Short mmCIF file of C-alpha atoms in Angstrom, two decimals:
data_model
loop_
_atom_site.label_atom_id
_atom_site.label_comp_id
_atom_site.label_asym_id
_atom_site.label_seq_id
_atom_site.Cartn_x
_atom_site.Cartn_y
_atom_site.Cartn_z
CA MET A 3 9.66 36.10 -13.73
CA SER A 4 8.50 38.29 -16.60
CA LEU A 5 5.36 36.78 -18.10
CA SER A 6 5.85 38.86 -21.21
CA LYS A 7 9.32 37.37 -21.69
CA VAL A 8 7.97 33.82 -21.45
CA ARG A 9 5.17 34.68 -23.85
CA GLU A 10 7.67 36.14 -26.30
CA LEU A 11 9.84 33.01 -26.14
CA ARG A 12 6.81 30.75 -26.69
CA GLU A 13 5.79 32.77 -29.75
CA GLN A 14 9.31 32.44 -31.18
CA ARG A 15 9.24 28.69 -30.55
CA ALA A 16 5.84 28.35 -32.23
CA LYS A 17 7.18 30.04 -35.37
CA LEU A 18 10.13 27.65 -35.49
CA ALA A 19 7.80 24.67 -35.06
CA GLU A 20 5.73 25.94 -38.01
CA GLN A 21 8.87 26.08 -40.15
CA MET A 22 9.74 22.49 -39.23
CA ALA A 23 6.22 21.33 -40.07
CA GLY A 24 6.38 23.12 -43.42
CA MET A 25 9.68 21.48 -44.33
CA ALA A 26 8.33 18.04 -43.35
CA LYS A 27 5.23 18.61 -45.51
CA ILE A 28 7.30 19.63 -48.54
CA GLN A 29 9.42 16.52 -48.14
CA ALA A 30 6.36 14.28 -47.84
CA GLU A 31 4.77 15.75 -50.95
CA SER A 32 7.96 15.35 -52.97
CA GLY A 33 8.40 11.73 -51.92
CA LYS A 34 12.16 12.26 -51.76
CA PRO A 35 14.49 12.32 -48.79
CA MET A 36 15.72 15.69 -47.55
CA SER A 37 18.83 17.01 -49.14
CA ALA A 38 21.88 17.43 -46.94
CA GLU A 39 21.33 21.19 -46.99
CA ASP A 40 17.66 20.92 -45.99
CA ARG A 41 18.49 18.37 -43.29
CA ALA A 42 21.11 20.70 -41.83
CA LYS A 43 18.62 23.58 -41.88
CA PHE A 44 15.92 21.41 -40.26
CA ASP A 45 18.32 20.28 -37.53
CA GLN A 46 19.39 23.85 -36.83
CA ILE A 47 15.77 25.00 -36.48
CA ASP A 48 15.13 22.05 -34.17
CA LYS A 49 18.18 22.98 -32.09
CA ASP A 50 16.98 26.60 -31.86
CA GLN A 51 13.50 25.62 -30.68
CA GLU A 52 15.00 23.25 -28.09
CA SER A 53 17.18 26.13 -26.87
CA LEU A 54 14.09 28.30 -26.47
CA LYS A 55 12.35 25.50 -24.61
CA GLY A 56 15.32 25.33 -22.22
CA GLN A 57 15.10 29.08 -21.56
CA ILE A 58 11.37 28.82 -20.91
CA ASP A 59 11.87 25.90 -18.50
CA VAL A 60 14.55 27.82 -16.56
CA LEU A 61 12.32 30.89 -16.18
CA GLU A 62 9.34 28.82 -15.06
CA ARG A 63 11.40 26.73 -12.60
CA SER A 64 12.95 29.84 -11.07
CA ALA A 65 9.50 31.36 -10.64
CA GLN A 66 8.28 28.18 -8.97
CA ALA A 67 11.28 28.10 -6.63
CA GLU A 68 10.76 31.74 -5.75
CA ALA A 69 7.10 31.08 -4.94
CA GLU A 70 7.99 28.10 -2.76
CA THR A 71 10.58 30.03 -0.74
CA ARG A 72 8.53 33.18 -0.16
CA GLY A 73 7.00 31.69 2.95
CA THR A 74 10.29 30.40 4.32
CA VAL A 75 12.45 33.52 4.37
CA LYS A 76 14.35 34.39 7.54
CA PRO A 77 12.25 36.64 9.85
CA PRO A 78 13.50 40.13 10.75
CA GLU A 79 16.18 40.24 13.42
CA SER A 80 13.74 41.78 15.88
CA GLN A 81 11.78 38.53 15.77
CA VAL A 82 14.66 36.12 16.36
CA GLY A 83 16.15 37.31 19.62
CA ASP A 84 18.71 39.94 20.45
CA GLY A 85 19.31 41.05 16.87
CA ALA A 86 22.69 39.38 16.54
CA ASP A 87 23.48 37.27 13.50
CA GLN A 88 22.37 33.71 14.11
CA LEU A 89 23.05 30.55 12.11
CA SER A 90 20.41 27.85 11.70
CA PRO A 91 21.46 24.37 12.92
CA VAL A 92 22.04 23.30 9.32
CA SER A 93 24.07 26.41 8.45
CA GLU A 94 26.07 26.10 11.66
CA TYR A 95 26.81 22.48 10.86
CA ARG A 96 27.83 23.22 7.28
CA GLU A 97 30.21 25.97 8.41
CA ALA A 98 31.80 23.56 10.87
CA LEU A 99 32.04 20.79 8.25
CA ARG A 100 33.67 23.15 5.78
CA GLU A 101 36.43 23.78 8.29
CA HIS A 102 36.51 20.10 9.23
CA GLY A 103 37.11 19.24 5.56
CA THR A 104 40.65 20.63 5.76
CA LYS A 105 41.51 19.77 9.35
CA ALA A 106 41.10 16.87 11.73
CA LEU A 107 38.19 17.18 14.16
CA ASP A 108 40.52 17.81 17.11
CA HIS A 109 42.22 20.73 15.34
CA ILE A 110 39.26 22.85 14.24
CA ARG A 111 37.95 25.82 16.21
CA PRO A 112 36.36 24.82 19.56
CA GLU A 113 32.97 26.28 18.58
CA ALA A 114 33.01 24.41 15.25
CA ARG A 115 34.01 21.18 16.95
CA SER A 116 31.23 21.70 19.48
CA ALA A 117 28.68 22.22 16.69
CA VAL A 118 29.67 18.98 14.96
CA ARG A 119 29.56 16.96 18.15
CA LYS A 120 26.37 18.58 19.44
CA LEU A 121 24.34 17.95 16.33
CA ASP A 122 25.80 14.48 15.96
CA ARG A 123 24.86 13.66 19.55
CA ARG A 124 21.28 14.87 19.04
CA PHE A 125 20.92 12.67 15.98
CA TRP A 126 22.12 9.53 17.75
CA ASP A 127 19.94 10.29 20.79
CA ALA A 128 17.00 10.45 18.39
CA MET A 129 18.02 7.13 16.83
CA LYS A 130 18.15 5.52 20.28
CA ASP A 131 14.65 6.81 20.94
CA TYR A 132 13.47 5.32 17.63
CA LEU A 133 15.10 1.92 18.29
CA ALA A 134 13.70 1.76 21.82
CA ARG A 135 10.13 2.88 21.17
CA GLY A 136 9.59 2.60 17.42
CA GLU A 137 8.28 5.25 15.04
CA GLY A 138 4.89 5.47 16.74
CA GLY A 139 6.29 5.83 20.27
CA MET A 140 9.24 8.13 19.65
CA SER A 141 9.07 11.78 20.68
CA ALA A 142 8.07 14.49 18.24
CA GLU A 143 11.54 16.05 18.57
CA SER A 144 13.26 12.77 17.70
CA ARG A 145 10.98 12.26 14.72
CA ALA A 146 11.73 15.78 13.46
CA ILE A 147 15.48 15.21 13.74
CA ILE A 148 15.41 11.87 11.91
CA THR A 149 12.95 12.81 9.17
CA GLY A 150 14.43 16.27 8.62
CA ALA A 151 11.15 18.08 9.36
CA ASN A 152 11.25 21.87 9.67
CA ASN A 153 14.59 22.08 7.89
CA GLU A 154 16.31 20.08 10.60
CA PHE A 155 19.35 17.86 10.05
CA ARG A 156 19.62 14.09 9.84
CA ASP A 157 21.95 11.22 9.17
CA MET A 158 25.03 13.22 10.08
CA GLY A 159 27.95 11.65 11.89
CA ILE A 160 31.63 12.22 12.59
CA GLY A 161 32.31 8.54 11.95
CA THR A 162 35.34 6.66 13.24
CA ASN A 163 38.44 8.85 13.46
CA THR A 164 40.84 5.88 13.42
CA LEU A 165 39.52 4.83 10.02
CA GLY A 166 39.47 8.33 8.60
CA GLY A 167 35.80 7.96 7.65
CA TYR A 168 33.22 10.72 8.07
CA PHE A 169 29.65 11.13 6.87
CA VAL A 170 28.91 14.16 4.73
CA PRO A 171 25.97 16.39 5.81
CA GLN A 172 22.51 15.51 4.60
CA GLY A 173 21.92 18.73 2.67
CA PHE A 174 24.81 17.73 0.42
CA VAL A 175 23.16 14.36 -0.23
CA TYR A 176 19.83 15.96 -1.15
CA LYS A 177 21.53 18.09 -3.81
CA ILE A 178 22.95 14.97 -5.42
CA GLU A 179 19.58 13.20 -5.31
CA GLU A 180 18.02 16.22 -7.01
CA ALA A 181 20.68 16.24 -9.74
CA LEU A 182 20.14 12.50 -10.31
CA LYS A 183 16.54 13.08 -11.31
CA TYR A 184 17.60 15.51 -14.00
CA TYR A 185 20.33 13.21 -15.28
CA GLY A 186 18.62 9.81 -15.48
CA ASP A 187 15.13 10.08 -16.97
CA MET A 188 14.16 6.67 -15.59
CA LEU A 189 14.14 8.32 -12.17
CA ASN A 190 11.61 10.83 -13.50
CA VAL A 191 9.13 8.49 -15.19
CA ALA A 192 9.26 5.51 -12.80
CA GLU A 193 7.62 5.19 -9.40
CA ILE A 194 10.14 5.21 -6.54
CA LEU A 195 9.55 3.13 -3.43
CA ASP A 196 11.70 3.97 -0.39
CA THR A 197 12.33 1.23 2.15
CA ALA A 198 14.16 1.24 5.48
CA THR A 199 15.95 -2.08 4.94
CA GLY A 200 17.40 -3.96 1.98
CA GLN A 201 15.87 -7.37 2.58
CA THR A 202 14.06 -9.02 -0.34
CA LEU A 203 10.74 -7.28 -0.90
CA PRO A 204 7.90 -9.29 -2.53
CA TYR A 205 5.69 -6.80 -4.40
CA PRO A 206 2.19 -8.27 -4.93
CA THR A 207 0.46 -8.40 -8.32
CA ASP A 208 -2.96 -9.63 -9.43
CA ASN A 209 -4.57 -10.35 -12.79
CA ASP A 210 -8.37 -10.39 -12.83
CA THR A 211 -8.80 -9.15 -16.39
CA THR A 212 -10.51 -12.30 -17.73
CA ILE A 213 -13.12 -12.49 -14.96
CA THR A 214 -16.53 -10.82 -15.26
CA GLY A 215 -19.58 -10.75 -13.06
CA GLU A 216 -22.61 -12.91 -13.71
CA ILE A 217 -26.38 -12.99 -13.68
CA VAL A 218 -27.70 -15.29 -10.95
CA GLY A 219 -31.17 -16.79 -10.96
CA GLU A 220 -33.36 -16.81 -7.91
CA GLY A 221 -32.17 -19.43 -5.44
CA LYS A 222 -29.16 -20.32 -7.57
CA GLN A 223 -25.61 -20.59 -6.25
CA VAL A 224 -23.01 -18.05 -7.39
CA SER A 225 -19.89 -19.20 -9.23
CA ILE A 226 -16.44 -19.20 -7.66
CA ALA A 227 -13.68 -17.14 -9.34
CA ASP A 228 -10.67 -16.52 -7.13
CA VAL A 229 -8.26 -13.71 -7.93
CA THR A 230 -4.91 -14.80 -9.35
CA ILE A 231 -2.28 -13.39 -7.00
CA GLY A 232 1.42 -13.22 -7.82
CA HIS A 233 4.44 -11.20 -6.78
CA ILE A 234 7.65 -9.69 -8.06
CA ASN A 235 10.72 -9.75 -5.83
CA LEU A 236 12.76 -6.58 -5.42
CA GLY A 237 16.27 -6.79 -3.97
CA ALA A 238 18.86 -4.14 -3.18
CA PHE A 239 21.95 -3.93 -5.38
CA LYS A 240 24.73 -1.68 -4.10
CA PHE A 241 25.99 1.03 -6.44
CA SER A 242 28.94 3.33 -5.88
CA THR A 243 30.13 6.58 -7.40
CA LYS A 244 33.71 5.25 -7.28
CA MET A 245 36.25 7.17 -5.25
CA ILE A 246 36.84 10.86 -5.92
CA LYS A 247 40.04 12.43 -4.55
CA VAL A 248 40.23 16.17 -3.95
CA SER A 249 43.43 18.05 -3.13
CA LEU A 250 43.74 20.11 0.03
CA GLU A 251 44.54 23.10 -2.18
CA LEU A 252 41.05 22.90 -3.69
CA LEU A 253 39.44 22.31 -0.32
CA GLN A 254 41.17 25.35 1.12
CA ASP A 255 40.49 27.64 -1.83
CA SER A 256 37.42 29.61 -0.88
CA ALA A 257 36.90 30.63 -4.53
CA PHE A 258 36.40 27.00 -5.55
CA ASP A 259 32.93 25.55 -4.95
CA MET A 260 34.05 22.09 -3.88
CA GLN A 261 30.51 21.11 -2.85
CA ALA A 262 29.05 21.83 -6.28
CA TYR A 263 31.98 20.06 -7.95
CA LEU A 264 31.48 16.85 -5.95
CA GLN A 265 27.71 16.97 -6.30
CA ASN A 266 28.01 17.17 -10.06
CA LYS A 267 30.56 14.37 -10.32
CA MET A 268 28.73 11.98 -8.00
CA ALA A 269 25.31 12.65 -9.52
CA THR A 270 26.65 12.13 -13.05
CA ARG A 271 28.40 8.88 -12.21
CA LEU A 272 25.49 7.43 -10.26
CA GLY A 273 22.95 8.74 -12.77
CA ARG A 274 24.70 7.02 -15.66
CA ILE A 275 24.81 3.57 -14.09
CA LEU A 276 21.30 3.75 -12.61
CA ASN A 277 19.68 4.92 -15.83
CA THR A 278 21.46 2.22 -17.84
CA LYS A 279 20.53 -0.59 -15.48
CA PHE A 280 16.92 0.59 -15.09
CA THR A 281 16.65 0.69 -18.90
CA VAL A 282 18.48 -2.42 -20.15
CA GLY A 283 19.62 -4.19 -16.97
CA ALA A 284 19.65 -7.98 -17.37
CA GLY A 285 18.13 -8.87 -13.99
CA THR A 286 19.31 -11.52 -11.48
CA THR A 287 22.68 -9.88 -10.77
CA GLU A 288 21.43 -6.36 -11.46
CA PRO A 289 18.08 -4.56 -11.78
CA ASN A 290 15.70 -5.86 -14.44
CA GLY A 291 15.61 -2.97 -16.93
CA ILE A 292 12.32 -1.83 -18.39
CA VAL A 293 13.26 -2.93 -21.92
CA THR A 294 14.38 -6.35 -20.66
CA ALA A 295 11.20 -6.76 -18.61
CA VAL A 296 8.88 -5.75 -21.46
CA VAL A 297 10.57 -8.12 -23.90
CA ALA A 298 10.44 -11.02 -21.43
CA ASN A 299 6.80 -10.40 -20.52
CA ASN A 300 5.50 -9.77 -24.04
CA GLY A 301 7.07 -12.71 -25.85
CA SER A 302 8.46 -13.04 -29.35
CA ALA A 303 8.07 -10.29 -31.93
CA GLN A 304 5.38 -10.62 -34.60
CA THR A 305 4.55 -8.40 -37.52
CA TRP A 306 1.45 -6.29 -37.16
CA GLY A 307 -1.60 -7.99 -38.62
CA ALA A 308 -0.13 -11.51 -38.31
CA GLY A 309 -1.90 -12.56 -35.17
CA SER A 310 -0.52 -9.79 -33.00
CA GLY A 311 -2.49 -7.78 -30.53
CA PRO A 312 -2.22 -6.02 -27.19
CA GLY A 313 0.88 -7.16 -25.37
CA ILE A 314 2.66 -8.31 -28.53
CA PRO A 315 5.72 -6.31 -29.66
CA LEU A 316 5.43 -4.68 -33.05
CA VAL A 317 7.85 -4.87 -35.93
CA ALA A 318 8.45 -1.49 -37.54
CA ALA A 319 7.40 -2.18 -41.08
CA GLY A 320 8.50 1.25 -42.27
CA SER A 321 5.11 2.50 -43.38
CA SER A 322 5.56 4.77 -46.36
CA ALA A 323 2.46 6.90 -45.75
CA ASN A 324 3.46 10.53 -45.15
CA THR A 325 6.89 9.72 -43.82
CA GLY A 326 8.56 12.24 -46.04
CA GLY A 327 11.27 9.95 -47.33
CA SER A 328 12.12 6.58 -48.77
CA GLU A 329 11.72 3.52 -46.56
CA THR A 330 14.46 1.02 -45.91
CA GLY A 331 12.68 -1.49 -43.71
CA GLY A 332 14.49 -1.90 -40.40
CA THR A 333 16.16 1.51 -40.50
CA THR A 334 13.05 3.73 -40.33
CA ILE A 335 9.81 4.09 -38.36
CA GLY A 336 6.68 5.13 -40.23
CA TYR A 337 3.55 6.92 -39.03
CA ALA A 338 1.55 3.68 -39.02
CA ASP A 339 4.15 2.07 -36.75
CA TRP A 340 3.58 4.73 -34.09
CA VAL A 341 -0.19 4.28 -34.34
CA ASN A 342 0.03 0.50 -34.15
CA LEU A 343 2.29 0.63 -31.11
CA GLU A 344 -0.11 3.03 -29.40
CA HIS A 345 -3.07 0.70 -29.92
CA SER A 346 -1.15 -2.41 -28.88
CA VAL A 347 -1.46 -1.16 -25.29
CA ASP A 348 -4.76 -1.56 -23.45
CA PRO A 349 -6.80 1.71 -23.31
CA LEU A 350 -6.66 1.63 -19.51
CA TYR A 351 -2.87 1.99 -19.63
CA ARG A 352 -3.00 4.68 -22.34
CA ARG A 353 -4.30 7.23 -19.83
CA GLY A 354 -1.22 9.23 -18.95
CA ALA A 355 0.95 6.96 -21.11
CA LYS A 356 4.27 8.10 -22.56
CA TRP A 357 6.71 7.17 -25.28
CA MET A 358 10.34 6.47 -24.46
CA MET A 359 13.10 6.61 -27.08
CA HIS A 360 16.63 7.70 -27.92
CA ASP A 361 17.12 11.32 -28.93
CA THR A 362 17.95 10.32 -32.52
CA THR A 363 14.62 8.49 -32.74
CA LEU A 364 12.86 11.64 -31.57
CA ARG A 365 14.67 13.53 -34.30
CA GLN A 366 13.21 11.15 -36.90
CA ALA A 367 9.73 11.47 -35.36
CA LYS A 368 9.84 15.23 -35.79
CA THR A 369 9.92 14.79 -39.59
CA LEU A 370 6.79 12.58 -39.76
CA LEU A 371 3.30 13.65 -40.75
CA ASP A 372 0.04 11.84 -40.09
CA LYS A 373 -2.32 10.77 -42.88
CA TYR A 374 -3.87 14.24 -42.90
CA GLY A 375 -0.49 15.91 -43.44
CA ARG A 376 -0.10 17.15 -39.86
CA PRO A 377 3.13 16.69 -37.87
CA ILE A 378 2.88 13.91 -35.29
CA TRP A 379 5.29 15.88 -33.05
CA VAL A 380 3.69 18.98 -31.55
CA PRO A 381 5.54 21.35 -29.17
CA GLY A 382 3.74 22.45 -26.00
CA MET A 383 2.95 26.15 -26.27
CA THR A 384 1.35 26.86 -22.88
CA ALA A 385 2.86 26.88 -19.40
CA GLY A 386 3.36 23.32 -18.15
CA ALA A 387 2.24 21.75 -21.44
CA PRO A 388 4.69 19.06 -22.63
CA ASP A 389 5.77 18.44 -26.18
CA THR A 390 3.83 15.47 -27.56
CA ILE A 391 3.86 12.75 -30.21
CA LEU A 392 0.34 11.78 -31.29
CA THR A 393 -0.95 13.69 -28.21
CA TYR A 394 1.18 11.66 -25.75
CA GLY A 395 4.16 13.00 -23.84
CA TYR A 396 7.55 11.38 -24.30
CA SER A 397 10.74 10.69 -22.41
CA VAL A 398 14.16 10.93 -24.05
CA ASN A 399 16.39 8.15 -22.76
CA ASN A 400 19.71 7.71 -24.53
CA ASP A 401 20.15 4.22 -23.08
CA MET A 402 17.42 3.13 -25.51
CA ALA A 403 18.65 1.65 -28.78
CA GLN A 404 18.97 3.89 -31.83
CA ILE A 405 17.14 3.01 -35.04
CA ALA A 406 18.84 -0.01 -36.59
CA VAL A 407 17.91 -3.48 -37.89
CA ASN A 408 16.36 -5.64 -35.13
CA ALA A 409 16.76 -2.88 -32.53
CA LYS A 410 14.09 -2.29 -29.87
CA THR A 411 13.71 1.42 -30.35
CA VAL A 412 10.47 2.72 -28.81
CA LEU A 413 8.56 1.93 -25.63
CA PHE A 414 4.98 3.05 -25.05
CA GLY A 415 2.58 2.73 -22.15
CA ALA A 416 2.31 3.37 -18.43
CA LEU A 417 6.00 3.93 -17.75
CA ASN A 418 5.24 4.60 -14.09
CA LYS A 419 4.50 0.89 -13.74
CA TYR A 420 8.26 0.49 -13.58
CA LEU A 421 9.05 0.43 -9.86
CA ILE A 422 12.41 1.56 -8.49
CA ARG A 423 13.18 0.34 -4.98
CA ARG A 424 15.54 2.66 -3.07
CA VAL A 425 16.95 1.55 0.28
CA LYS A 426 17.23 4.45 2.70
CA GLU A 427 19.19 7.17 0.95
CA LEU A 428 22.51 7.94 -0.67
CA GLY A 429 25.38 7.63 1.79
CA ILE A 430 28.58 9.60 1.25
CA MET A 431 31.80 9.04 3.16
CA ARG A 432 34.81 11.32 3.40
CA LEU A 433 38.21 9.66 3.90
CA ASN A 434 40.51 12.15 5.56
CA GLU A 435 43.45 9.98 6.49
CA ARG A 436 43.82 7.42 3.69
CA PHE A 437 45.52 9.85 1.27
CA ALA A 438 46.83 12.33 3.82
CA ASP A 439 50.42 11.79 2.67
CA TYR A 440 49.35 12.94 -0.80
CA GLY A 441 47.61 16.01 0.57
CA GLN A 442 44.23 14.69 -0.59
CA VAL A 443 40.81 13.90 0.83
CA ALA A 444 38.68 11.20 -0.81
CA PHE A 445 34.90 10.96 -1.14
CA ILE A 446 32.81 7.87 -1.95
CA GLY A 447 29.06 7.62 -2.48
CA PHE A 448 27.04 4.44 -1.94
CA ALA A 449 23.41 3.75 -2.83
CA ARG A 450 21.23 0.62 -2.89
CA TYR A 451 18.62 0.22 -5.61
CA ASP A 452 16.60 -2.35 -7.52
CA GLY A 453 13.98 -2.04 -10.24
CA ASN A 454 11.43 -4.06 -12.19
CA LEU A 455 8.28 -3.62 -14.25
CA ILE A 456 5.11 -4.36 -12.32
CA ASP A 457 3.36 -6.53 -14.90
CA ALA A 458 0.77 -9.06 -13.77
CA GLY A 459 0.26 -10.29 -17.32
CA THR A 460 -1.70 -7.31 -18.66
CA HIS A 461 1.36 -5.66 -20.27
CA PRO A 462 1.16 -1.98 -19.28
CA VAL A 463 4.11 -1.20 -21.58
CA ASN A 464 4.89 -2.46 -25.08
CA TYR A 465 7.79 -1.99 -27.46
CA LEU A 466 8.56 -1.57 -31.13
CA VAL A 467 11.33 -3.64 -32.70
CA GLN A 468 12.81 -2.73 -36.07
CA ALA A 469 12.39 -5.13 -38.96
CA ALA A 470 15.19 -7.59 -39.78
CA SER A 471 15.91 -5.91 -43.08
#
């Protein structure tokens, strides 16, 4: 990666951010809303700086990936045997599976069929070792096969031929999991807990915030103050990508990247439903979304200054100070609203806290100035530095409500207190025979998840609700 190129892009982005700040200041001083022409110009500048940010992120991620793979390159041929081309177990398996995708197992090349069966047999032998002796007693080789250590393979199987079902190789699954994290931001900000089974999991909580120590006189008995222990139950709801059918023509066309196509489709479908449910899921029959959990835990909305405090949701009053435009109550968020929401969360949870909002809410935040005339949105100008609002990072989640009367538009706090429970890993099945008469092969992905906010009564996350008018 060219450091000079990144530096140049950051300087360009800084200039655009200065232009945005200048336009917001002029608007604030005039006390009038932006004209349609100025708004279009502001939005275009914003779009340009976001484009630059994307270019910077790509360059930095590619540099990071290059650094991580430097130590894992294939050694020279003189170091790997007789100098002949050799495939790793994973590569060998993928080559065999690519051929198996267009033909039944019994009709592929003998060496490819042998590779599939050999690796599959090693995996199941390792599973038998695990079931017989447990994780602590199993051999190191079995553990490496099951956990995927040293770039090994795992969870691969040829399935049941009579049902036409086959498991897709694990490397394929990992690519989808990676794409999920980029699609659904809840998977980025939340903590993920992996479990081996899907049985109900009680997650313990405790609330000792009202208890302090004491001064004890000589010979006096100490007081008793037990810790209040509770728990939150996490289940395992089954999600699917729905069935995707692919024609044999596409499978056989070497110019078509079928793997990338399926990865993208499955990740997008699963990412959409997971992000929605982890954001606004109703609970009971689906995950308890973070917005739902915060509202339920924090109680009824109250206006700021009317008996509210930490843990109480705030009503966006539409503070007129330095907002750069006229206020219409429930359809705007003022600078004071952001400050009040920030301070409604306990200082302990403000360390590493983030905002979460819809992209259109972020757009409105970029036009706001603080009481000193400075923009509350500041782009990160150094490597790894995030863009911030009032010095806190933010997460854009388009499953959050947009600004409207009575809408719950902004979350703030320790977003990593939202716990996502993932059972094992994404399973993908290939159905070779079901649609054979149509010349198609079908793929289905299944995953089991649950989620809830870990709140013992101290309210690590709070929300802002727009005024009723």
